[in-house]
CSV table of C-alpha atoms and ligand atoms in Angstrom, one decimal:
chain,number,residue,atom,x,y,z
A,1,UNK,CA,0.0,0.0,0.0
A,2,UNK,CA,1.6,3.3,-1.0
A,3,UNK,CA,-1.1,5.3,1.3
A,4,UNK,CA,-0.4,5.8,5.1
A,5,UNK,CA,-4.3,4.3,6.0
A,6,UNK,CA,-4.0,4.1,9.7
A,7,UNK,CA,-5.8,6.9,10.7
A,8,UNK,CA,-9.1,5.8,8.4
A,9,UNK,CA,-8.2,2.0,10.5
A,10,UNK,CA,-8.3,3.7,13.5
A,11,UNK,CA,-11.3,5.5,12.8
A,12,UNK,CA,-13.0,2.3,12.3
A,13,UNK,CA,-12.4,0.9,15.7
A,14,UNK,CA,-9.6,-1.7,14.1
A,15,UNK,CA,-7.4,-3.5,16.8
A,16,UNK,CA,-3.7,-2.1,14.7
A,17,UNK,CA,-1.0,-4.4,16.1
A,18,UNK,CA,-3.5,-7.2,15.4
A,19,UNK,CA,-4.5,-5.7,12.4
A,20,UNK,CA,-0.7,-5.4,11.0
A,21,UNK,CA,-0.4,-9.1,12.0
A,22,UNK,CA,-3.2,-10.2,9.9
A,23,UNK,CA,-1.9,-8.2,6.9
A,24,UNK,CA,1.6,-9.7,7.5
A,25,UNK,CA,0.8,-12.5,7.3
A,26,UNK,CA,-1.9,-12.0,4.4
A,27,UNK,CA,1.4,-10.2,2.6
A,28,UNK,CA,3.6,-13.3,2.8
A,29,UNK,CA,0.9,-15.7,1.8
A,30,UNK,CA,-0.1,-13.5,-1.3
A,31,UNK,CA,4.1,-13.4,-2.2
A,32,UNK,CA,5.1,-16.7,-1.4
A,33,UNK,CA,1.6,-18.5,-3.5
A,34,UNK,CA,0.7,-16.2,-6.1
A,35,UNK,CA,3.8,-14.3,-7.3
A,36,UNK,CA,5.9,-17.4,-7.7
A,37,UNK,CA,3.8,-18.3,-10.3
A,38,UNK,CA,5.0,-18.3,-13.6
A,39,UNK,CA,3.7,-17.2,-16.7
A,40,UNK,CA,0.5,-15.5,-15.5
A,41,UNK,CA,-1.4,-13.2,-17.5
A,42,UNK,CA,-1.0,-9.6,-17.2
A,43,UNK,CA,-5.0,-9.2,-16.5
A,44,UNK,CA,-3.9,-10.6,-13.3
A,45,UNK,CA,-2.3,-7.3,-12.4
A,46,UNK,CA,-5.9,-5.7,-11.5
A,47,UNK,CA,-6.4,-8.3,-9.1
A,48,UNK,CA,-2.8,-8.0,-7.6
A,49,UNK,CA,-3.7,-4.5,-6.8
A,50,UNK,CA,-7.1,-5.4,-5.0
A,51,UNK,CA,-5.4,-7.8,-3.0
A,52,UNK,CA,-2.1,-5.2,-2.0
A,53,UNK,CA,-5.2,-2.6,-1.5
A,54,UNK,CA,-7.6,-5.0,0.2
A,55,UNK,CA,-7.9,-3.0,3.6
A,56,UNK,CA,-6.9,-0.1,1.9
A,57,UNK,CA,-7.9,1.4,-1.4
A,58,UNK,CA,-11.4,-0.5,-1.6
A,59,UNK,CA,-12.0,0.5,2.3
A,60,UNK,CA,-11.8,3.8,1.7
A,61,UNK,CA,-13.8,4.0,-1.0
A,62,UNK,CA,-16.8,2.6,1.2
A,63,UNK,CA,-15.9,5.0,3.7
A,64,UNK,CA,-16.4,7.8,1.3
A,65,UNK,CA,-19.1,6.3,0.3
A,66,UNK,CA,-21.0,6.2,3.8
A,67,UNK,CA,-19.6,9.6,4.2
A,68,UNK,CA,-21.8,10.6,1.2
A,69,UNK,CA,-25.0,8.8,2.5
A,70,UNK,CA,-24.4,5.3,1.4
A,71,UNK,CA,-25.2,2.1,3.6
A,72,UNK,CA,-22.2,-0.6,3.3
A,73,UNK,CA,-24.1,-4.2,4.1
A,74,UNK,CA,-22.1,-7.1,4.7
A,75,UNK,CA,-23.1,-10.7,3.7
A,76,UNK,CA,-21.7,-14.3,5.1
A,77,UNK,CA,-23.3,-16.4,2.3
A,78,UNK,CA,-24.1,-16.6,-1.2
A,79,UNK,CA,-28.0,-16.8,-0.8
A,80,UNK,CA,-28.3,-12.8,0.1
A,81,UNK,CA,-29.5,-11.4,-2.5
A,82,UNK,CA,-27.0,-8.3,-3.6
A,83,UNK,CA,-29.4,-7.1,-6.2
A,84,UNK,CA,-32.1,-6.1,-3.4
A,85,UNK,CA,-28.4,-4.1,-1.5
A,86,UNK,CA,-27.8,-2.4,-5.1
A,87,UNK,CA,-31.6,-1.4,-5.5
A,88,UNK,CA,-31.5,0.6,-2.5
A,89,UNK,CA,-27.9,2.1,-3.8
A,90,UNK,CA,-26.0,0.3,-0.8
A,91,UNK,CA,-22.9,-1.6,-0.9
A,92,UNK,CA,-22.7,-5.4,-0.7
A,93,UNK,CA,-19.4,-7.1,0.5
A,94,UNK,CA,-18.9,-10.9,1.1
A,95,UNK,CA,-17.0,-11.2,4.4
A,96,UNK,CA,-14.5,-13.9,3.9
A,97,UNK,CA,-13.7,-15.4,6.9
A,98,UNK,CA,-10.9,-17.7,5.5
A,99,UNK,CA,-8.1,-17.1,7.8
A,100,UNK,CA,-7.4,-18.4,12.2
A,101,UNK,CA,-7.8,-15.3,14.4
A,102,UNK,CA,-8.0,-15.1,17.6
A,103,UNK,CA,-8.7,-18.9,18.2
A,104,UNK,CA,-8.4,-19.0,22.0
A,105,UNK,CA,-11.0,-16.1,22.3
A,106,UNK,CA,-13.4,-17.6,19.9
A,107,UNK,CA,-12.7,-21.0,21.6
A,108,UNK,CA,-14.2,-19.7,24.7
A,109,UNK,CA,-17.5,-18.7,22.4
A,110,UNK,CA,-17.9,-21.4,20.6
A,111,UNK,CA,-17.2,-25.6,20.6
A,112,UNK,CA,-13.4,-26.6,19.2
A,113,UNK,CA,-15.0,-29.0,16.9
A,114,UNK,CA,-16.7,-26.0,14.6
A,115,UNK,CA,-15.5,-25.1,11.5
A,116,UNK,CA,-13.2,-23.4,10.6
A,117,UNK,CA,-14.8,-20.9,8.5
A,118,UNK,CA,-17.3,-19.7,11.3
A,119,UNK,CA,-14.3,-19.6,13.9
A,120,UNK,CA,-13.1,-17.3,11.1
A,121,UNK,CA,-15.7,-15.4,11.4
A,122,UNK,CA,-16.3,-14.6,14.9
A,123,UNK,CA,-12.4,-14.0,14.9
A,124,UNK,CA,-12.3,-11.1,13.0
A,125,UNK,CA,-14.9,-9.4,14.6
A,126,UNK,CA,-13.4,-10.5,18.2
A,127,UNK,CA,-9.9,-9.5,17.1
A,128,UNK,CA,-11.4,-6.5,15.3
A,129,UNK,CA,-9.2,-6.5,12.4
A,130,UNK,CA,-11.9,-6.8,9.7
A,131,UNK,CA,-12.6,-3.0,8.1
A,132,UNK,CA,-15.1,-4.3,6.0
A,133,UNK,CA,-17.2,-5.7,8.8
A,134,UNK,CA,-16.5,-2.7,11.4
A,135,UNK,CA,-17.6,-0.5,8.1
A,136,UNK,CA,-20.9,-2.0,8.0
A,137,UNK,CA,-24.2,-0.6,8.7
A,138,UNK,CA,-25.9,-4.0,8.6
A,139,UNK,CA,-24.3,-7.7,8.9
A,140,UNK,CA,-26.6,-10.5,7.0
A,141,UNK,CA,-26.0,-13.6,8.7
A,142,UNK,CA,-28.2,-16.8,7.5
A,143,UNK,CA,-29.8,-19.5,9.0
A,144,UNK,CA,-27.6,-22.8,6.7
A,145,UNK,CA,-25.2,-25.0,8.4
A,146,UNK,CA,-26.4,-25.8,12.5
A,147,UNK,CA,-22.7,-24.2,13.2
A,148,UNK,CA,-23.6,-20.8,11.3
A,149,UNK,CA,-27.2,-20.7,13.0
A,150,UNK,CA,-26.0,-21.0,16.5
A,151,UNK,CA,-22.9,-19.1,16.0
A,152,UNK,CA,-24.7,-16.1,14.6
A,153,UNK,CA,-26.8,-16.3,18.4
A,154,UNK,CA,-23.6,-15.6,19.8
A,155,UNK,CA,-22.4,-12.9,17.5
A,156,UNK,CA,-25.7,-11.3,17.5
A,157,UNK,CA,-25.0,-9.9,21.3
A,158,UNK,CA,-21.4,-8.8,19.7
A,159,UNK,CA,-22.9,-7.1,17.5
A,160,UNK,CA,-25.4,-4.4,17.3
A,161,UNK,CA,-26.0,-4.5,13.7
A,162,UNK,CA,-26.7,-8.5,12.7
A,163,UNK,CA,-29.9,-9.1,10.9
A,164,UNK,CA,-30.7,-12.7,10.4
A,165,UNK,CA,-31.9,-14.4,7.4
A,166,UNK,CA,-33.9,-17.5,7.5
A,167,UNK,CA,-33.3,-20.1,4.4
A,168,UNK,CA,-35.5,-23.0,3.3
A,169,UNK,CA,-33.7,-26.9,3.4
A,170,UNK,CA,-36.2,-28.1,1.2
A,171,UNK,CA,-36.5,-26.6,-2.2
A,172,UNK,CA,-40.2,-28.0,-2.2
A,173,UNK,CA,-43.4,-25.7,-2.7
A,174,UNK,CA,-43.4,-24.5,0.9
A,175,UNK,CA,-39.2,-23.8,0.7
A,176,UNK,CA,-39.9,-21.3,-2.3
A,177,UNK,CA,-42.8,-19.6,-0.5
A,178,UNK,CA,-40.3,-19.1,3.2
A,179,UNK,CA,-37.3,-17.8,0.6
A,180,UNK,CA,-39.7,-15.6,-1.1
A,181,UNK,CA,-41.0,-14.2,2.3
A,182,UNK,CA,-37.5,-13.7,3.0
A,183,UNK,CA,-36.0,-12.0,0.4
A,184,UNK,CA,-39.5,-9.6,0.9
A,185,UNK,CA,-38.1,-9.3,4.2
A,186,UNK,CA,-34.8,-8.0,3.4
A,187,UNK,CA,-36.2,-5.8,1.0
A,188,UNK,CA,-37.9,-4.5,3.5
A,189,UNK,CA,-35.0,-4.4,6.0
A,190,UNK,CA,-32.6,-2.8,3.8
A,191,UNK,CA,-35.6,0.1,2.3
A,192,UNK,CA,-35.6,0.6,6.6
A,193,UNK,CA,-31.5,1.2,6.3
A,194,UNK,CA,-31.3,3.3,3.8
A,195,UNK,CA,-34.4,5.1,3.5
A,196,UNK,CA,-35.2,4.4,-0.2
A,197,UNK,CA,-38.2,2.5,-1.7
A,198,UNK,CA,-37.6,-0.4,-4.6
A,199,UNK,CA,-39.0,0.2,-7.6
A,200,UNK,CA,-39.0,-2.1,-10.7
A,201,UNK,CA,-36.5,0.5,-12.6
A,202,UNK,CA,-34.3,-0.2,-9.3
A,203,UNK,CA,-34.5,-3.5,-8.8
A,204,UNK,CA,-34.0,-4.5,-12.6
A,205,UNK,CA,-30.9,-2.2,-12.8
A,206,UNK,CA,-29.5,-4.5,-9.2
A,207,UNK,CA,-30.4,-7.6,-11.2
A,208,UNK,CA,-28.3,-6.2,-14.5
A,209,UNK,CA,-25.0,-5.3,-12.9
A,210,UNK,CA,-25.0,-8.8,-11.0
A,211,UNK,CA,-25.8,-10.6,-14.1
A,212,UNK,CA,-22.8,-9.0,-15.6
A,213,UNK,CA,-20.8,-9.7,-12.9
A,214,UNK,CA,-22.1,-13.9,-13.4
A,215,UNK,CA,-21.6,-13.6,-17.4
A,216,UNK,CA,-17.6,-12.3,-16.7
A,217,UNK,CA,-17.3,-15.4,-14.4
A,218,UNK,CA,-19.0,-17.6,-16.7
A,219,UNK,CA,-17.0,-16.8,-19.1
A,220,UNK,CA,-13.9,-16.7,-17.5
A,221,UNK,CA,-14.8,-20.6,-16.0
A,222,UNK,CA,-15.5,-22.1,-19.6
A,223,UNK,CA,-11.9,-20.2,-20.4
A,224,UNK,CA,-10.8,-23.3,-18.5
A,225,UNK,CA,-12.5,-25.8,-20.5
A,226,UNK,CA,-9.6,-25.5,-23.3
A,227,UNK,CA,-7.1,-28.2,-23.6
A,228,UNK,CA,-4.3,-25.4,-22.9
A,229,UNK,CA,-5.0,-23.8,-19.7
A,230,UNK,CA,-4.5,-20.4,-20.3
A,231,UNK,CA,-4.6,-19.7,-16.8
A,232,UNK,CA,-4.1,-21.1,-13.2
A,233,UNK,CA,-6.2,-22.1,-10.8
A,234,UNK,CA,-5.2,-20.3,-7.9
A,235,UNK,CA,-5.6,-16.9,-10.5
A,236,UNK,CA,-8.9,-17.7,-10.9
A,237,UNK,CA,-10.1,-18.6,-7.5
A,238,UNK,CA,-8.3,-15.1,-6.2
A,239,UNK,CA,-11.1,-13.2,-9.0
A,240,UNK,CA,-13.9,-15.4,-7.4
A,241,UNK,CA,-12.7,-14.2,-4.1
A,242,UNK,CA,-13.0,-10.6,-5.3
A,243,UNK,CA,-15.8,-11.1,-7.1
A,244,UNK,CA,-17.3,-10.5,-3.5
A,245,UNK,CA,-16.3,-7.4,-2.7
A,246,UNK,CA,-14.8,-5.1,-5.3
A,247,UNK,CA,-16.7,-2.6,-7.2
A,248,UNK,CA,-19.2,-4.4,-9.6
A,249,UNK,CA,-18.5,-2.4,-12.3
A,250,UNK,CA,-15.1,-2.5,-12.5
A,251,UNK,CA,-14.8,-5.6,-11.4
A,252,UNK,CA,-16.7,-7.1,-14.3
A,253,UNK,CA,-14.5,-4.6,-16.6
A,254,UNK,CA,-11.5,-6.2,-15.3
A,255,UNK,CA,-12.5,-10.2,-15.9
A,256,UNK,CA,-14.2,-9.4,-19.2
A,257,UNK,CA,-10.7,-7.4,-19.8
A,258,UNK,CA,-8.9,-10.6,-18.9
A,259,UNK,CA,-10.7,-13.4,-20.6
A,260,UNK,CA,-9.7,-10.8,-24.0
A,261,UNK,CA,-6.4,-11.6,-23.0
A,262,UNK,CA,-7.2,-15.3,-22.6
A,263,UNK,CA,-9.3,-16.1,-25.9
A,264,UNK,CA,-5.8,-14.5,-27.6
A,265,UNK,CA,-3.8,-17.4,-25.2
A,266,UNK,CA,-5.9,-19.9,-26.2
A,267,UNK,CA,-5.6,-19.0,-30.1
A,268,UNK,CA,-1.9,-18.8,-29.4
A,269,UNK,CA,-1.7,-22.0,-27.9
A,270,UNK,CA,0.0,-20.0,-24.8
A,271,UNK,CA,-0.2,-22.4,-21.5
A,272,UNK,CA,0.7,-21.7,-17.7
A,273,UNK,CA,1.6,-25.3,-17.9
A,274,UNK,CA,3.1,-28.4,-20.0
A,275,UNK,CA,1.1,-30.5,-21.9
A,276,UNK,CA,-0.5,-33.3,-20.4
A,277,UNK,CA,-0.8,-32.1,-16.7
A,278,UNK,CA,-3.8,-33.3,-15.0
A,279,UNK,CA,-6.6,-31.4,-14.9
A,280,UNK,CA,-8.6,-31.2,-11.5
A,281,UNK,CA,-11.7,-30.3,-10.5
A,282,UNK,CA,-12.2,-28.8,-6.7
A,283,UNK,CA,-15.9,-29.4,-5.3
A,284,UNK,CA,-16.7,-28.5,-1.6
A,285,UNK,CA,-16.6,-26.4,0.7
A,286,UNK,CA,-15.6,-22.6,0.5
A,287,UNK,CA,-12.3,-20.9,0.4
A,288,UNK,CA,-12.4,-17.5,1.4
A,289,UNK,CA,-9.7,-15.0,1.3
A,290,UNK,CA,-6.9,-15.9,2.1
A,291,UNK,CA,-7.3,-19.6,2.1
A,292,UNK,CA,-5.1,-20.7,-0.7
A,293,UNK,CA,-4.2,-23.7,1.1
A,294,UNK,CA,-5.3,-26.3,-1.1
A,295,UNK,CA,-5.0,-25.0,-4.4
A,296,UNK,CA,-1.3,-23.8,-4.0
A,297,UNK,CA,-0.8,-27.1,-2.8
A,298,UNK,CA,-2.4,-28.7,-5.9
A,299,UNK,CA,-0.9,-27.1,-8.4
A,300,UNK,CA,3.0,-27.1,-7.1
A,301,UNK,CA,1.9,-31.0,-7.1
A,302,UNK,CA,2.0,-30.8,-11.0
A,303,UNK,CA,-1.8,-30.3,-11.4
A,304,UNK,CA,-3.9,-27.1,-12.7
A,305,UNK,CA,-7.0,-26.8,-11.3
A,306,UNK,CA,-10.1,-26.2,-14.1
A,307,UNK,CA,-12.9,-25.8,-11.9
A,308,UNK,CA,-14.2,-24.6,-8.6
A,309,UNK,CA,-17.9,-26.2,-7.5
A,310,UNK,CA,-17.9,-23.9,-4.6
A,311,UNK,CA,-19.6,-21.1,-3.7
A,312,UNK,CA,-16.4,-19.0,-4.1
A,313,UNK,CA,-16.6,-20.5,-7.6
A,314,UNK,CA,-18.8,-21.8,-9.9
A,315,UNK,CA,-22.4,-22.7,-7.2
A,316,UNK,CA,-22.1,-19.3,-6.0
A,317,UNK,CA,-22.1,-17.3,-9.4
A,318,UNK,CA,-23.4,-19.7,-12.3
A,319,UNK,CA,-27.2,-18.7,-12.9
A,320,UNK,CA,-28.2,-15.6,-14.2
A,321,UNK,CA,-31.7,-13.5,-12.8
A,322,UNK,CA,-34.5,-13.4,-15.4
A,323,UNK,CA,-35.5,-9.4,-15.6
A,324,UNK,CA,-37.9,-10.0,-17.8
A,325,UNK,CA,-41.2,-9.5,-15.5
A,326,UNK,CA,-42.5,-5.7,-15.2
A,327,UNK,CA,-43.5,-5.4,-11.9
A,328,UNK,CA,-41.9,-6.2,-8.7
A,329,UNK,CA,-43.7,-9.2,-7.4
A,330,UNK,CA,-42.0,-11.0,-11.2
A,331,UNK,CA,-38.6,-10.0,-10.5
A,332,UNK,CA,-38.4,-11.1,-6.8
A,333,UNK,CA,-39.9,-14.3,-8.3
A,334,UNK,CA,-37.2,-14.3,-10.6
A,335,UNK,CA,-34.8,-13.9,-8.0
A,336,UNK,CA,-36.4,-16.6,-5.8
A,337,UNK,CA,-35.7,-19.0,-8.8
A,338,UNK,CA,-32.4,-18.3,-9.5
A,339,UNK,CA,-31.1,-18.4,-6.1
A,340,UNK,CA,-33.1,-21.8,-4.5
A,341,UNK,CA,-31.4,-23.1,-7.7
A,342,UNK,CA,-28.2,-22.8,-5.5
A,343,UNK,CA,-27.0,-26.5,-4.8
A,344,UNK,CA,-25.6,-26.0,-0.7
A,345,UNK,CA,-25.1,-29.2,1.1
A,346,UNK,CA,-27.6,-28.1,3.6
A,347,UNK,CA,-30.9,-28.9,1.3
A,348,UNK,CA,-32.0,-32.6,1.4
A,349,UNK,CA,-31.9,-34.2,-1.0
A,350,UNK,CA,-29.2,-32.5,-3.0
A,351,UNK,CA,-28.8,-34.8,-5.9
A,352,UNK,CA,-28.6,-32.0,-8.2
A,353,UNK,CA,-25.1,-31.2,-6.8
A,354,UNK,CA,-23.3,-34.0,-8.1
A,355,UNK,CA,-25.1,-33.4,-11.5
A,356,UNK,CA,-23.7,-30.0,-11.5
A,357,UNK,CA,-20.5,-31.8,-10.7
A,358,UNK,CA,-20.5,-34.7,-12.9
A,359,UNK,CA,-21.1,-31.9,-15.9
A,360,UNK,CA,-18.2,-29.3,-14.7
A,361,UNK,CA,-15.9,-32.4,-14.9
A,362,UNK,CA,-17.1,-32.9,-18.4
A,363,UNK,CA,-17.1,-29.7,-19.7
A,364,UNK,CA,-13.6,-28.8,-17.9
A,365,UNK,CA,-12.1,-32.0,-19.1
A,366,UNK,CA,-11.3,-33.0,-15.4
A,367,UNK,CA,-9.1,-35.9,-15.1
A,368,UNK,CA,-9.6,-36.0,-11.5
A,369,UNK,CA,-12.0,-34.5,-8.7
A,370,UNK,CA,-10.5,-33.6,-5.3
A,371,UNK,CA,-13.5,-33.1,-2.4
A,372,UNK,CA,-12.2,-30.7,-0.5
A,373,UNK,CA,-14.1,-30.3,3.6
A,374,UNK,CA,-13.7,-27.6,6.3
A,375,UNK,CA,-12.9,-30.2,9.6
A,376,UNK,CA,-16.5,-30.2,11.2
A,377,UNK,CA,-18.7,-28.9,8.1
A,378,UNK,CA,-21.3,-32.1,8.5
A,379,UNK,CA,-23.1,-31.1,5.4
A,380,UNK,CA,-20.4,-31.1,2.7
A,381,UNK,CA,-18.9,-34.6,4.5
A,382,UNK,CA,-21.9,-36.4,4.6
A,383,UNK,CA,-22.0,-35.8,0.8
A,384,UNK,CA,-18.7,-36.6,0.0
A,385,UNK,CA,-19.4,-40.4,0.3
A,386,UNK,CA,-22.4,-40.7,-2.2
A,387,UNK,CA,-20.7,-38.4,-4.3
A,388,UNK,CA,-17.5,-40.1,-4.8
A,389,UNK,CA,-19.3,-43.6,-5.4
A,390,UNK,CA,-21.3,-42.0,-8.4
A,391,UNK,CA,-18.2,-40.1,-10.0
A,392,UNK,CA,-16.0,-43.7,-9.1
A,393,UNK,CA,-18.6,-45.2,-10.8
A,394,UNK,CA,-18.4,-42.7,-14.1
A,395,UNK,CA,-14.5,-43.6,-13.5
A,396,UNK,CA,-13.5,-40.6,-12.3
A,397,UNK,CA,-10.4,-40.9,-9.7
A,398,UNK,CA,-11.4,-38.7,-6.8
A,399,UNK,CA,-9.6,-37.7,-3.6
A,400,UNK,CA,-11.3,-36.7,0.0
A,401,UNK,CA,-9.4,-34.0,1.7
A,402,UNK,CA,-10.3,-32.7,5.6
A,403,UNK,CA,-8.3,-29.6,6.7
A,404,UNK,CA,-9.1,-26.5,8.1
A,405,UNK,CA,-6.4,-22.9,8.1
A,406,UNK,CA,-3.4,-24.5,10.0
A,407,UNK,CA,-0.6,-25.3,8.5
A,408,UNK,CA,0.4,-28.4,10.7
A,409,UNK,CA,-1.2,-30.5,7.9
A,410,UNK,CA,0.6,-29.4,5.1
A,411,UNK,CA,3.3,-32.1,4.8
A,412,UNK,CA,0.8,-34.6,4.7
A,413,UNK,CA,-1.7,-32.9,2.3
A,414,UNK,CA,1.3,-32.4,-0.2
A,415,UNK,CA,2.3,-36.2,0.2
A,416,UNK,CA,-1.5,-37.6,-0.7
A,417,UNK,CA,-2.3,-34.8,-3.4
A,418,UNK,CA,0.9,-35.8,-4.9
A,419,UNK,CA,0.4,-39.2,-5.2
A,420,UNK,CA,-3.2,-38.3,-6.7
A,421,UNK,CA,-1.9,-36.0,-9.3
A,422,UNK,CA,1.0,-39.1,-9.5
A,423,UNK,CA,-2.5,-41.3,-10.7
A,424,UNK,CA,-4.0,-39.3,-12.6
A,425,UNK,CA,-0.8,-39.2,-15.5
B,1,BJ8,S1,-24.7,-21.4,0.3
B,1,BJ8,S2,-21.9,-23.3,1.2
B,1,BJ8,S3,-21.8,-19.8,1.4
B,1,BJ8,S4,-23.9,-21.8,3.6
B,1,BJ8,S5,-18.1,-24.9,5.8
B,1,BJ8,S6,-20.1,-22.7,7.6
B,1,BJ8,S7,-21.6,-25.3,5.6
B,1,BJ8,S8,-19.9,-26.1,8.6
B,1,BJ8,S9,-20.2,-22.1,4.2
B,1,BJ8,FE1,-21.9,-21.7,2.7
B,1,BJ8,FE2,-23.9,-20.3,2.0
B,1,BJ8,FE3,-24.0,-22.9,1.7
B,1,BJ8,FE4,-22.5,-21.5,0.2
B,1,BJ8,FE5,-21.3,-24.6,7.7
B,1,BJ8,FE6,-19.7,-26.2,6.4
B,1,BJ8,FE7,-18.7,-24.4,7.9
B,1,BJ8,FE8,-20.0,-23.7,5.7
């Protein structure tokens, strides 16, 4: 960062020696995984900049933003709807959660045995070295996994500002009629933040820029079908991990701006690796910023990585909402559809997930499908098992990994990813 930003931090209520810790260690991650890459495109410099800027740059920009009257409203899951936060001219940022902090403390909150993504979370905001959640005028939590339910009870007396969203497990009749209600409710809830009413011009011009922002992705992820692999893995999982809280516009400027660069790779036959390394496909659980963990492993094993099902990946931004109704009860319809089409493990049954997997595979020309599971997440390793027999069965080689953000495991993840990606040749 080329800005002295610790007065804005400060401002914020941000713990600073915890807070340098965090971005010295998010510094060294970031240097050690992604710059020793080789052969990366040179779209990827936008996103190098996000990530040197990521408490800086983009946080002031919010903070400008509330200063001019905007509401910043921060989301934990895929199923809030951000077209409803850009209707009412707010700002929607993911809160990523994908690093340890403050363990002990949160250990005295909540069980060991929870995941490590909802430890995550209550870290930063015990730690308080999270300016995108101190920025925000409204935190969505969700009612998903058991561990984010009961966690957001205990975060909910830390915090003054948590609004709960209650989600269907059923995507039956009755499931569409509570998410409908729902979204109506944060509609509602967010009109009451910011003091301005949805209309259909609103609402459609939400659903426009976040369909942009899927079409970039979607075109970037079937980039990765080609034979050549014009570009890494871990590349394109850091622009799904942006994809959450960078400015939509630009943000979809900047992946359209890179996939240019790409279709020109791929006519040019230009690689980041040699011919004939196996192609993987990661399905599970989430890996927010800046859990690299896996896929750096994975691909200095000798492997690229072609897919993401995960909702920092394809399940969170595949779909597109239909604007096509004219009045406001059509698009929230629309928007109801498009988001119970979302394939979490916590909706039973969930066959259509390993559909969706089975056809990424076949589209990305996987050779191999790792299952990656936060230690503790119940829903994505229940469904590992039923999963792996049907892509066994389809004879695709797949591996289960359980980890969480420590890096005691790493000797042994290397040693069993390597003798996959050993396999798969
Ligand atoms: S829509 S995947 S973002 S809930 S890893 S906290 S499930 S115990 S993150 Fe998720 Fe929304 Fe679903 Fe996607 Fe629980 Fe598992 Fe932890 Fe998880």
């Amino acid at each position: 960062m080329t800005t002295d930003y610790t007065p804005m931090w400060k401002d914020l209520g941000l713990d600073l020696t915890a807070h340098d810790a965090l971005l010295g260690v998010l510094g060294q991650a970031y240097g050690d995984i992604y710059q020793s890459q080789k052969n990366r495109p040179s779209g990827m410099g936008y996103f190098d900049f996000v990530v040197s800027e990521v408490h800086g740059l983009r946080v002031k920009e919010l903070v400008d933003a509330k200063a001019k009257g905007r509401k910043v409203i921060g989301s934990y899951c895929v199923f809030v709807p951000e077209e409803i936060t850009l209707a009412v001219e707010a700002i929607h940022v993911g809160l990523c959660s994908g690093a340890d902090f403050a363990m002990d403390e949160v250990e005295k909150y909540l069980p060991r045995n929870t995941c490590a993504l909802i430890k995550s979370a209550m870290g930063f905001k015990l730690a308080k070295v999270c300016p995108y959640l101190e920025c925000a005028d409204m935190v969505v939590g969700e009612n998903t996994c058991d561990g984010k339910k009961k966690a957001y009870e205990v975060m909910g007396a830390m915090m003054d500002n948590l609004y709960v969203m209650d989600l269907p497990q059923v995507k039956s009749p009755e499931g569409k009629a509570l998410l409908k209600a729902e979204f109506l409710r944060y509609k509602d809830a967010a009109e009451t933040l910011t003091g301005k009413t949805i209309d259909v011009d609103a609402l459609k011009q939400g659903i426009t820029l976040v369909n942009n922002k899927r079409k970039a992705m979607a075109r970037l992820a079937a980039l990765r079908h080609n034979a050549s692999a014009p570009i890494s893995g871990l590349d394109t999982l850091l622009a799904n991990q942006i994809f959450f809280f960078d400015d939509p516009v630009r943000f979809t400027d900047s992946v359209n701006a890179l996939c240019d660069e790409l279709e020109k790779r791929v006519e040019q036959n230009v690689s980041v690796t040699d011919a004939n390394t196996p192609r993987i496909l990661i399905s599970g659980c989430p890996m927010a910023v800046p859990n690299w963990k896996l896929p750096a492993i994975v691909e200095s094993s000798g492997a690229v990585i072609v897919g993401e099902e995960s909702c920092v990946g394809e399940r969170g931004c595949r779909n597109l909402v239909d604007d096509s109704a004219d009045d406001l009860d059509g698009l929230i319809d629309a928007l109801v559809e498009r988001y119970l089409a979302i394939d979490c493990a916590i909706f039973t049954p969930n066959t259509e997930r390993t559909d969706h997997i089975k056809e990424m595979a076949q589209a990305s020309k996987a050779d191999g499908v790792i299952q990656y599971t936060l230690n503790f997440c119940q829903p994505y390793a229940m469904e590992t098992m039923p999963i792996e027999n049907e892509l066994e069965a389809t004879g695709l080689p797949t591996l289960r990994i359980e980890t969480d953000y420590s890096q005691e495991d790493m000797g042994q993840l290397q040693t069993r990813v390597e003798a996959f990606v050993e396999l798969l040749k």
